[in-house]
Amino acid sequence: MNVGAFFTKMAHSLLVAAIMALPLAGCGYQWQGSENASASSVLGVGVSTVKIVGVEQSSLYPWVPYYLRSLMRDEITLRRLAKWQDDGEADYTLEMRMPSFSVSSYVSNTEDITLLNAATVYLEVIVYEGGSGAVAWRSGLVGYSDHFENQREHVAIRELLREVVRRTVDRMQLRF
């Protein structure tokens, strides 16, 4: 193959890829790969301040509210959706509610060691405007259920909570 034909074929391929990407640009999709990119969400474009004001949970595990706070803070920070405010006023406040939570072991071996855990959780996040206290956004109930093989119960619960928080923050970013 000669060099001219190679470059012509490459230019044609790039043109086709650009034409195929045009419809996505009109739907609200944008490239988030640059170093200083900040995603758009119900919290704005990453410059607003936010704090968590409460976590209600229905499990019997005392560590779950702290873990939910940590997961939410980490997820929002990693996506650069807002800046955290621990004290004083914030542009937005978050309330997390977990109205439903269950975990159970289904299969045990002869030594009574659990081989399969089934867990289900529902989470709702409500975002309030900091100044007025008006509801700015509600996630609705976000549910997640899964089976976890050969894991201890607390490990399965942590994975379950991590996934439901990730899905809730995904909803924060849906703008189209």
mmCIF file with all atom_site columns, N, CA and C in Angstrom, residues 38-104:
data_model
loop_
_atom_site.group_PDB
_atom_site.id
_atom_site.type_symbol
_atom_site.label_atom_id
_atom_site.label_alt_id
_atom_site.label_comp_id
_atom_site.label_asym_id
_atom_site.label_entity_id
_atom_site.label_seq_id
_atom_site.pdbx_PDB_ins_code
_atom_site.Cartn_x
_atom_site.Cartn_y
_atom_site.Cartn_z
_atom_site.occupancy
_atom_site.B_iso_or_equiv
_atom_site.pdbx_formal_charge
_atom_site.auth_seq_id
_atom_site.auth_comp_id
_atom_site.auth_asym_id
_atom_site.auth_atom_id
_atom_site.pdbx_PDB_model_num
ATOM 1   N N  . SER A 1 38  ? -14.736 19.302  34.892 1.00 0.00 ? 38  SER A N  1
ATOM 2   C CA . SER A 1 38  ? -15.661 19.099  35.989 1.00 0.00 ? 38  SER A CA 1
ATOM 3   C C  . SER A 1 38  ? -17.023 18.814  35.388 1.00 0.00 ? 38  SER A C  1
ATOM 4   N N  . ALA A 1 39  ? -17.645 17.784  35.839 1.00 0.00 ? 39  ALA A N  1
ATOM 5   C CA . ALA A 1 39  ? -18.909 17.359  35.256 1.00 0.00 ? 39  ALA A CA 1
ATOM 6   C C  . ALA A 1 39  ? -20.054 18.217  35.763 1.00 0.00 ? 39  ALA A C  1
ATOM 7   N N  . SER A 1 40  ? -21.038 18.380  34.923 1.00 0.00 ? 40  SER A N  1
ATOM 8   C CA . SER A 1 40  ? -22.241 19.094  35.303 1.00 0.00 ? 40  SER A CA 1
ATOM 9   C C  . SER A 1 40  ? -23.158 18.152  36.072 1.00 0.00 ? 40  SER A C  1
ATOM 10  N N  . SER A 1 41  ? -23.819 18.670  37.086 1.00 0.00 ? 41  SER A N  1
ATOM 11  C CA . SER A 1 41  ? -24.741 17.870  37.876 1.00 0.00 ? 41  SER A CA 1
ATOM 12  C C  . SER A 1 41  ? -25.763 18.792  38.510 1.00 0.00 ? 41  SER A C  1
ATOM 13  N N  . VAL A 1 42  ? -26.618 18.245  39.336 1.00 0.00 ? 42  VAL A N  1
ATOM 14  C CA . VAL A 1 42  ? -27.591 19.067  40.051 1.00 0.00 ? 42  VAL A CA 1
ATOM 15  C C  . VAL A 1 42  ? -26.881 20.005  41.031 1.00 0.00 ? 42  VAL A C  1
ATOM 16  N N  . LEU A 1 43  ? -25.629 19.732  41.335 1.00 0.00 ? 43  LEU A N  1
ATOM 17  C CA . LEU A 1 43  ? -24.837 20.578  42.228 1.00 0.00 ? 43  LEU A CA 1
ATOM 18  C C  . LEU A 1 43  ? -24.096 21.671  41.472 1.00 0.00 ? 43  LEU A C  1
ATOM 19  N N  . GLY A 1 44  ? -24.267 21.741  40.170 1.00 0.00 ? 44  GLY A N  1
ATOM 20  C CA . GLY A 1 44  ? -23.568 22.733  39.358 1.00 0.00 ? 44  GLY A CA 1
ATOM 21  C C  . GLY A 1 44  ? -22.412 22.108  38.609 1.00 0.00 ? 44  GLY A C  1
ATOM 22  N N  . VAL A 1 45  ? -21.366 22.889  38.428 1.00 0.00 ? 45  VAL A N  1
ATOM 23  C CA . VAL A 1 45  ? -20.219 22.435  37.635 1.00 0.00 ? 45  VAL A CA 1
ATOM 24  C C  . VAL A 1 45  ? -18.951 22.254  38.469 1.00 0.00 ? 45  VAL A C  1
ATOM 25  N N  . GLY A 1 46  ? -19.114 21.994  39.750 1.00 0.00 ? 46  GLY A N  1
ATOM 26  C CA . GLY A 1 46  ? -17.952 21.667  40.575 1.00 0.00 ? 46  GLY A CA 1
ATOM 27  C C  . GLY A 1 46  ? -17.456 22.769  41.475 1.00 0.00 ? 46  GLY A C  1
ATOM 28  N N  . VAL A 1 47  ? -18.058 23.950  41.446 1.00 0.00 ? 47  VAL A N  1
ATOM 29  C CA . VAL A 1 47  ? -17.577 25.049  42.281 1.00 0.00 ? 47  VAL A CA 1
ATOM 30  C C  . VAL A 1 47  ? -18.449 25.281  43.513 1.00 0.00 ? 47  VAL A C  1
ATOM 31  N N  . SER A 1 48  ? -19.620 24.675  43.563 1.00 0.00 ? 48  SER A N  1
ATOM 32  C CA . SER A 1 48  ? -20.522 24.833  44.704 1.00 0.00 ? 48  SER A CA 1
ATOM 33  C C  . SER A 1 48  ? -19.989 24.058  45.903 1.00 0.00 ? 48  SER A C  1
ATOM 34  N N  . THR A 1 49  ? -20.410 24.492  47.087 1.00 0.00 ? 49  THR A N  1
ATOM 35  C CA . THR A 1 49  ? -20.053 23.760  48.302 1.00 0.00 ? 49  THR A CA 1
ATOM 36  C C  . THR A 1 49  ? -21.242 22.910  48.731 1.00 0.00 ? 49  THR A C  1
ATOM 37  N N  . VAL A 1 50  ? -20.942 21.793  49.372 1.00 0.00 ? 50  VAL A N  1
ATOM 38  C CA . VAL A 1 50  ? -21.986 20.858  49.788 1.00 0.00 ? 50  VAL A CA 1
ATOM 39  C C  . VAL A 1 50  ? -21.580 20.218  51.107 1.00 0.00 ? 50  VAL A C  1
ATOM 40  N N  . LYS A 1 51  ? -22.582 19.884  51.907 1.00 0.00 ? 51  LYS A N  1
ATOM 41  C CA . LYS A 1 51  ? -22.320 19.109  53.117 1.00 0.00 ? 51  LYS A CA 1
ATOM 42  C C  . LYS A 1 51  ? -23.484 18.160  53.362 1.00 0.00 ? 51  LYS A C  1
ATOM 43  N N  . ILE A 1 52  ? -23.200 17.078  54.049 1.00 0.00 ? 52  ILE A N  1
ATOM 44  C CA . ILE A 1 52  ? -24.220 16.090  54.386 1.00 0.00 ? 52  ILE A CA 1
ATOM 45  C C  . ILE A 1 52  ? -24.770 16.465  55.761 1.00 0.00 ? 52  ILE A C  1
ATOM 46  N N  . VAL A 1 53  ? -26.101 16.619  55.830 1.00 0.00 ? 53  VAL A N  1
ATOM 47  C CA . VAL A 1 53  ? -26.717 17.020  57.095 1.00 0.00 ? 53  VAL A CA 1
ATOM 48  C C  . VAL A 1 53  ? -27.369 15.858  57.832 1.00 0.00 ? 53  VAL A C  1
ATOM 49  N N  . GLY A 1 54  ? -27.579 14.758  57.154 1.00 0.00 ? 54  GLY A N  1
ATOM 50  C CA . GLY A 1 54  ? -28.192 13.634  57.856 1.00 0.00 ? 54  GLY A CA 1
ATOM 51  C C  . GLY A 1 54  ? -28.177 12.363  57.052 1.00 0.00 ? 54  GLY A C  1
ATOM 52  N N  . VAL A 1 55  ? -28.116 11.247  57.779 1.00 0.00 ? 55  VAL A N  1
ATOM 53  C CA . VAL A 1 55  ? -28.204 9.920   57.172 1.00 0.00 ? 55  VAL A CA 1
ATOM 54  C C  . VAL A 1 55  ? -29.178 9.108   58.015 1.00 0.00 ? 55  VAL A C  1
ATOM 55  N N  . GLU A 1 56  ? -30.283 8.724   57.412 1.00 0.00 ? 56  GLU A N  1
ATOM 56  C CA . GLU A 1 56  ? -31.240 7.834   58.068 1.00 0.00 ? 56  GLU A CA 1
ATOM 57  C C  . GLU A 1 56  ? -31.049 6.457   57.451 1.00 0.00 ? 56  GLU A C  1
ATOM 58  N N  . GLN A 1 57  ? -30.983 5.443   58.313 1.00 0.00 ? 57  GLN A N  1
ATOM 59  C CA . GLN A 1 57  ? -30.767 4.106   57.781 1.00 0.00 ? 57  GLN A CA 1
ATOM 60  C C  . GLN A 1 57  ? -31.603 3.100   58.529 1.00 0.00 ? 57  GLN A C  1
ATOM 61  N N  . SER A 1 58  ? -31.911 2.010   57.848 1.00 0.00 ? 58  SER A N  1
ATOM 62  C CA . SER A 1 58  ? -32.790 0.998   58.419 1.00 0.00 ? 58  SER A CA 1
ATOM 63  C C  . SER A 1 58  ? -32.064 -0.296  58.776 1.00 0.00 ? 58  SER A C  1
ATOM 64  N N  . SER A 1 59  ? -30.752 -0.292  58.703 1.00 0.00 ? 59  SER A N  1
ATOM 65  C CA . SER A 1 59  ? -30.028 -1.518  59.054 1.00 0.00 ? 59  SER A CA 1
ATOM 66  C C  . SER A 1 59  ? -29.733 -1.529  60.551 1.00 0.00 ? 59  SER A C  1
ATOM 67  N N  . LEU A 1 60  ? -29.287 -2.650  61.037 1.00 0.00 ? 60  LEU A N  1
ATOM 68  C CA . LEU A 1 60  ? -28.918 -2.774  62.448 1.00 0.00 ? 60  LEU A CA 1
ATOM 69  C C  . LEU A 1 60  ? -27.415 -2.600  62.661 1.00 0.00 ? 60  LEU A C  1
ATOM 70  N N  . TYR A 1 61  ? -26.712 -2.184  61.631 1.00 0.00 ? 61  TYR A N  1
ATOM 71  C CA . TYR A 1 61  ? -25.270 -2.029  61.708 1.00 0.00 ? 61  TYR A CA 1
ATOM 72  C C  . TYR A 1 61  ? -24.929 -0.576  62.029 1.00 0.00 ? 61  TYR A C  1
ATOM 73  N N  . PRO A 1 62  ? -24.304 -0.300  63.156 1.00 0.00 ? 62  PRO A N  1
ATOM 74  C CA . PRO A 1 62  ? -24.023 1.087   63.538 1.00 0.00 ? 62  PRO A CA 1
ATOM 75  C C  . PRO A 1 62  ? -23.000 1.783   62.642 1.00 0.00 ? 62  PRO A C  1
ATOM 76  N N  . TRP A 1 63  ? -22.201 1.031   61.895 1.00 0.00 ? 63  TRP A N  1
ATOM 77  C CA . TRP A 1 63  ? -21.176 1.630   61.049 1.00 0.00 ? 63  TRP A CA 1
ATOM 78  C C  . TRP A 1 63  ? -21.704 2.065   59.687 1.00 0.00 ? 63  TRP A C  1
ATOM 79  N N  . VAL A 1 64  ? -22.914 1.662   59.305 1.00 0.00 ? 64  VAL A N  1
ATOM 80  C CA . VAL A 1 64  ? -23.448 1.948   57.971 1.00 0.00 ? 64  VAL A CA 1
ATOM 81  C C  . VAL A 1 64  ? -23.615 3.451   57.690 1.00 0.00 ? 64  VAL A C  1
ATOM 82  N N  . PRO A 1 65  ? -24.159 4.273   58.602 1.00 0.00 ? 65  PRO A N  1
ATOM 83  C CA . PRO A 1 65  ? -24.288 5.706   58.281 1.00 0.00 ? 65  PRO A CA 1
ATOM 84  C C  . PRO A 1 65  ? -22.942 6.380   57.995 1.00 0.00 ? 65  PRO A C  1
ATOM 85  N N  . TYR A 1 66  ? -21.920 6.017   58.763 1.00 0.00 ? 66  TYR A N  1
ATOM 86  C CA . TYR A 1 66  ? -20.597 6.599   58.553 1.00 0.00 ? 66  TYR A CA 1
ATOM 87  C C  . TYR A 1 66  ? -20.014 6.154   57.219 1.00 0.00 ? 66  TYR A C  1
ATOM 88  N N  . TYR A 1 67  ? -20.250 4.904   56.887 1.00 0.00 ? 67  TYR A N  1
ATOM 89  C CA . TYR A 1 67  ? -19.751 4.375   55.617 1.00 0.00 ? 67  TYR A CA 1
ATOM 90  C C  . TYR A 1 67  ? -20.474 5.030   54.441 1.00 0.00 ? 67  TYR A C  1
ATOM 91  N N  . LEU A 1 68  ? -21.806 5.221   54.551 1.00 0.00 ? 68  LEU A N  1
ATOM 92  C CA . LEU A 1 68  ? -22.559 5.906   53.492 1.00 0.00 ? 68  LEU A CA 1
ATOM 93  C C  . LEU A 1 68  ? -22.053 7.333   53.296 1.00 0.00 ? 68  LEU A C  1
ATOM 94  N N  . ARG A 1 69  ? -21.811 8.050   54.391 1.00 0.00 ? 69  ARG A N  1
ATOM 95  C CA . ARG A 1 69  ? -21.266 9.414   54.300 1.00 0.00 ? 69  ARG A CA 1
ATOM 96  C C  . ARG A 1 69  ? -19.930 9.414   53.556 1.00 0.00 ? 69  ARG A C  1
ATOM 97  N N  . SER A 1 70  ? -19.082 8.493   53.943 1.00 0.00 ? 70  SER A N  1
ATOM 98  C CA . SER A 1 70  ? -17.760 8.410   53.322 1.00 0.00 ? 70  SER A CA 1
ATOM 99  C C  . SER A 1 70  ? -17.851 8.083   51.837 1.00 0.00 ? 70  SER A C  1
ATOM 100 N N  . LEU A 1 71  ? -18.715 7.137   51.486 1.00 0.00 ? 71  LEU A N  1
ATOM 101 C CA . LEU A 1 71  ? -18.880 6.771   50.078 1.00 0.00 ? 71  LEU A CA 1
ATOM 102 C C  . LEU A 1 71  ? -19.409 7.942   49.253 1.00 0.00 ? 71  LEU A C  1
ATOM 103 N N  . MET A 1 72  ? -20.413 8.650   49.767 1.00 0.00 ? 72  MET A N  1
ATOM 104 C CA . MET A 1 72  ? -20.987 9.778   49.038 1.00 0.00 ? 72  MET A CA 1
ATOM 105 C C  . MET A 1 72  ? -19.950 10.882  48.863 1.00 0.00 ? 72  MET A C  1
ATOM 106 N N  . ARG A 1 73  ? -19.239 11.176  49.925 1.00 0.00 ? 73  ARG A N  1
ATOM 107 C CA . ARG A 1 73  ? -18.201 12.210  49.853 1.00 0.00 ? 73  ARG A CA 1
ATOM 108 C C  . ARG A 1 73  ? -17.125 11.834  48.828 1.00 0.00 ? 73  ARG A C  1
ATOM 109 N N  . ASP A 1 74  ? -16.679 10.592  48.865 1.00 0.00 ? 74  ASP A N  1
ATOM 110 C CA . ASP A 1 74  ? -15.647 10.140  47.931 1.00 0.00 ? 74  ASP A CA 1
ATOM 111 C C  . ASP A 1 74  ? -16.138 10.184  46.485 1.00 0.00 ? 74  ASP A C  1
ATOM 112 N N  . GLU A 1 75  ? -17.366 9.751   46.246 1.00 0.00 ? 75  GLU A N  1
ATOM 113 C CA . GLU A 1 75  ? -17.895 9.696   44.877 1.00 0.00 ? 75  GLU A CA 1
ATOM 114 C C  . GLU A 1 75  ? -18.047 11.104  44.291 1.00 0.00 ? 75  GLU A C  1
ATOM 115 N N  . ILE A 1 76  ? -18.568 12.021  45.073 1.00 0.00 ? 76  ILE A N  1
ATOM 116 C CA . ILE A 1 76  ? -18.738 13.398  44.592 1.00 0.00 ? 76  ILE A CA 1
ATOM 117 C C  . ILE A 1 76  ? -17.386 14.063  44.400 1.00 0.00 ? 76  ILE A C  1
ATOM 118 N N  . THR A 1 77  ? -16.444 13.792  45.286 1.00 0.00 ? 77  THR A N  1
ATOM 119 C CA . THR A 1 77  ? -15.101 14.364  45.165 1.00 0.00 ? 77  THR A CA 1
ATOM 120 C C  . THR A 1 77  ? -14.367 13.816  43.940 1.00 0.00 ? 77  THR A C  1
ATOM 121 N N  . LEU A 1 78  ? -14.440 12.501  43.732 1.00 0.00 ? 78  LEU A N  1
ATOM 122 C CA . LEU A 1 78  ? -13.753 11.900  42.586 1.00 0.00 ? 78  LEU A CA 1
ATOM 123 C C  . LEU A 1 78  ? -14.294 12.408  41.252 1.00 0.00 ? 78  LEU A C  1
ATOM 124 N N  . ARG A 1 79  ? -15.579 12.702  41.210 1.00 0.00 ? 79  ARG A N  1
ATOM 125 C CA . ARG A 1 79  ? -16.186 13.216  39.979 1.00 0.00 ? 79  ARG A CA 1
ATOM 126 C C  . ARG A 1 79  ? -16.095 14.741  39.876 1.00 0.00 ? 79  ARG A C  1
ATOM 127 N N  . ARG A 1 80  ? -15.558 15.364  40.901 1.00 0.00 ? 80  ARG A N  1
ATOM 128 C CA . ARG A 1 80  ? -15.402 16.827  40.964 1.00 0.00 ? 80  ARG A CA 1
ATOM 129 C C  . ARG A 1 80  ? -16.726 17.556  40.742 1.00 0.00 ? 80  ARG A C  1
ATOM 130 N N  . LEU A 1 81  ? -17.761 17.113  41.449 1.00 0.00 ? 81  LEU A N  1
ATOM 131 C CA . LEU A 1 81  ? -19.081 17.711  41.303 1.00 0.00 ? 81  LEU A CA 1
ATOM 132 C C  . LEU A 1 81  ? -19.280 18.892  42.239 1.00 0.00 ? 81  LEU A C  1
ATOM 133 N N  . ALA A 1 82  ? -18.586 18.907  43.376 1.00 0.00 ? 82  ALA A N  1
ATOM 134 C CA . ALA A 1 82  ? -18.729 19.983  44.350 1.00 0.00 ? 82  ALA A CA 1
ATOM 135 C C  . ALA A 1 82  ? -17.548 19.938  45.313 1.00 0.00 ? 82  ALA A C  1
ATOM 136 N N  . LYS A 1 83  ? -17.460 20.974  46.144 1.00 0.00 ? 83  LYS A N  1
ATOM 137 C CA . LYS A 1 83  ? -16.434 21.046  47.189 1.00 0.00 ? 83  LYS A CA 1
ATOM 138 C C  . LYS A 1 83  ? -17.125 20.853  48.525 1.00 0.00 ? 83  LYS A C  1
ATOM 139 N N  . TRP A 1 84  ? -16.466 20.144  49.431 1.00 0.00 ? 84  TRP A N  1
ATOM 140 C CA . TRP A 1 84  ? -17.071 19.816  50.714 1.00 0.00 ? 84  TRP A CA 1
ATOM 141 C C  . TRP A 1 84  ? -16.896 20.930  51.716 1.00 0.00 ? 84  TRP A C  1
ATOM 142 N N  . GLN A 1 85  ? -17.951 21.180  52.453 1.00 0.00 ? 85  GLN A N  1
ATOM 143 C CA . GLN A 1 85  ? -17.975 22.178  53.508 1.00 0.00 ? 85  GLN A CA 1
ATOM 144 C C  . GLN A 1 85  ? -18.368 21.434  54.778 1.00 0.00 ? 85  GLN A C  1
ATOM 145 N N  . ASP A 1 86  ? -17.482 21.362  55.739 1.00 0.00 ? 86  ASP A N  1
ATOM 146 C CA . ASP A 1 86  ? -17.791 20.635  56.964 1.00 0.00 ? 86  ASP A CA 1
ATOM 147 C C  . ASP A 1 86  ? -18.517 21.499  57.986 1.00 0.00 ? 86  ASP A C  1
ATOM 148 N N  . ASP A 1 87  ? -18.129 22.758  58.080 1.00 0.00 ? 87  ASP A N  1
ATOM 149 C CA . ASP A 1 87  ? -18.729 23.663  59.054 1.00 0.00 ? 87  ASP A CA 1
ATOM 150 C C  . ASP A 1 87  ? -19.343 24.857  58.339 1.00 0.00 ? 87  ASP A C  1
ATOM 151 N N  . GLY A 1 88  ? -20.309 25.482  58.980 1.00 0.00 ? 88  GLY A N  1
ATOM 152 C CA . GLY A 1 88  ? -20.909 26.697  58.442 1.00 0.00 ? 88  GLY A CA 1
ATOM 153 C C  . GLY A 1 88  ? -21.888 26.422  57.320 1.00 0.00 ? 88  GLY A C  1
ATOM 154 N N  . GLU A 1 89  ? -22.155 27.467  56.561 1.00 0.00 ? 89  GLU A N  1
ATOM 155 C CA . GLU A 1 89  ? -23.112 27.398  55.469 1.00 0.00 ? 89  GLU A CA 1
ATOM 156 C C  . GLU A 1 89  ? -22.495 26.750  54.229 1.00 0.00 ? 89  GLU A C  1
ATOM 157 N N  . ALA A 1 90  ? -23.344 26.076  53.465 1.00 0.00 ? 90  ALA A N  1
ATOM 158 C CA . ALA A 1 90  ? -22.933 25.480  52.198 1.00 0.00 ? 90  ALA A CA 1
ATOM 159 C C  . ALA A 1 90  ? -23.977 25.836  51.150 1.00 0.00 ? 90  ALA A C  1
ATOM 160 N N  . ASP A 1 91  ? -23.579 25.814  49.889 1.00 0.00 ? 91  ASP A N  1
ATOM 161 C CA . ASP A 1 91  ? -24.515 26.100  48.798 1.00 0.00 ? 91  ASP A CA 1
ATOM 162 C C  . ASP A 1 91  ? -25.629 25.059  48.734 1.00 0.00 ? 91  ASP A C  1
ATOM 163 N N  . TYR A 1 92  ? -25.274 23.791  49.029 1.00 0.00 ? 92  TYR A N  1
ATOM 164 C CA . TYR A 1 92  ? -26.237 22.692  49.020 1.00 0.00 ? 92  TYR A CA 1
ATOM 165 C C  . TYR A 1 92  ? -26.004 21.805  50.229 1.00 0.00 ? 92  TYR A C  1
ATOM 166 N N  . THR A 1 93  ? -27.079 21.204  50.711 1.00 0.00 ? 93  THR A N  1
ATOM 167 C CA . THR A 1 93  ? -26.964 20.197  51.760 1.00 0.00 ? 93  THR A CA 1
ATOM 168 C C  . THR A 1 93  ? -27.603 18.907  51.256 1.00 0.00 ? 93  THR A C  1
ATOM 169 N N  . LEU A 1 94  ? -27.059 17.793  51.703 1.00 0.00 ? 94  LEU A N  1
ATOM 170 C CA . LEU A 1 94  ? -27.549 16.475  51.290 1.00 0.00 ? 94  LEU A CA 1
ATOM 171 C C  . LEU A 1 94  ? -28.135 15.740  52.484 1.00 0.00 ? 94  LEU A C  1
ATOM 172 N N  . GLU A 1 95  ? -29.248 15.085  52.242 1.00 0.00 ? 95  GLU A N  1
ATOM 173 C CA . GLU A 1 95  ? -29.814 14.180  53.225 1.00 0.00 ? 95  GLU A CA 1
ATOM 174 C C  . GLU A 1 95  ? -29.916 12.815  52.557 1.00 0.00 ? 95  GLU A C  1
ATOM 175 N N  . MET A 1 96  ? -29.421 11.804  53.231 1.00 0.00 ? 96  MET A N  1
ATOM 176 C CA . MET A 1 96  ? -29.445 10.446  52.695 1.00 0.00 ? 96  MET A CA 1
ATOM 177 C C  . MET A 1 96  ? -30.423 9.621   53.521 1.00 0.00 ? 96  MET A C  1
ATOM 178 N N  . ARG A 1 97  ? -31.307 8.903   52.817 1.00 0.00 ? 97  ARG A N  1
ATOM 179 C CA . ARG A 1 97  ? -32.281 8.033   53.485 1.00 0.00 ? 97  ARG A CA 1
ATOM 180 C C  . ARG A 1 97  ? -32.177 6.629   52.902 1.00 0.00 ? 97  ARG A C  1
ATOM 181 N N  . MET A 1 98  ? -32.091 5.664   53.781 1.00 0.00 ? 98  MET A N  1
ATOM 182 C CA . MET A 1 98  ? -32.046 4.267   53.365 1.00 0.00 ? 98  MET A CA 1
ATOM 183 C C  . MET A 1 98  ? -33.253 3.564   53.988 1.00 0.00 ? 98  MET A C  1
ATOM 184 N N  . PRO A 1 99  ? -34.420 3.613   53.319 1.00 0.00 ? 99  PRO A N  1
ATOM 185 C CA . PRO A 1 99  ? -35.634 3.059   53.915 1.00 0.00 ? 99  PRO A CA 1
ATOM 186 C C  . PRO A 1 99  ? -35.698 1.537   53.915 1.00 0.00 ? 99  PRO A C  1
ATOM 187 N N  . SER A 1 100 ? -34.892 0.904   53.094 1.00 0.00 ? 100 SER A N  1
ATOM 188 C CA . SER A 1 100 ? -34.973 -0.556  53.009 1.00 0.00 ? 100 SER A CA 1
ATOM 189 C C  . SER A 1 100 ? -33.579 -1.147  52.867 1.00 0.00 ? 100 SER A C  1
ATOM 190 N N  . PHE A 1 101 ? -33.329 -2.164  53.677 1.00 0.00 ? 101 PHE A N  1
ATOM 191 C CA . PHE A 1 101 ? -32.033 -2.835  53.660 1.00 0.00 ? 101 PHE A CA 1
ATOM 192 C C  . PHE A 1 101 ? -32.238 -4.259  54.149 1.00 0.00 ? 101 PHE A C  1
ATOM 193 N N  . SER A 1 102 ? -31.691 -5.209  53.421 1.00 0.00 ? 102 SER A N  1
ATOM 194 C CA . SER A 1 102 ? -31.742 -6.591  53.895 1.00 0.00 ? 102 SER A CA 1
ATOM 195 C C  . SER A 1 102 ? -30.534 -7.355  53.395 1.00 0.00 ? 102 SER A C  1
ATOM 196 N N  . VAL A 1 103 ? -30.077 -8.257  54.225 1.00 0.00 ? 103 VAL A N  1
ATOM 197 C CA . VAL A 1 103 ? -28.986 -9.152  53.840 1.00 0.00 ? 103 VAL A CA 1
ATOM 198 C C  . VAL A 1 103 ? -29.288 -10.501 54.485 1.00 0.00 ? 103 VAL A C  1
ATOM 199 N N  . SER A 1 104 ? -29.075 -11.541 53.724 1.00 0.00 ? 104 SER A N  1
ATOM 200 C CA . SER A 1 104 ? -29.323 -12.878 54.270 1.00 0.00 ? 104 SER A CA 1
ATOM 201 C C  . SER A 1 104 ? -28.382 -13.878 53.624 1.00 0.00 ? 104 SER A C  1
#
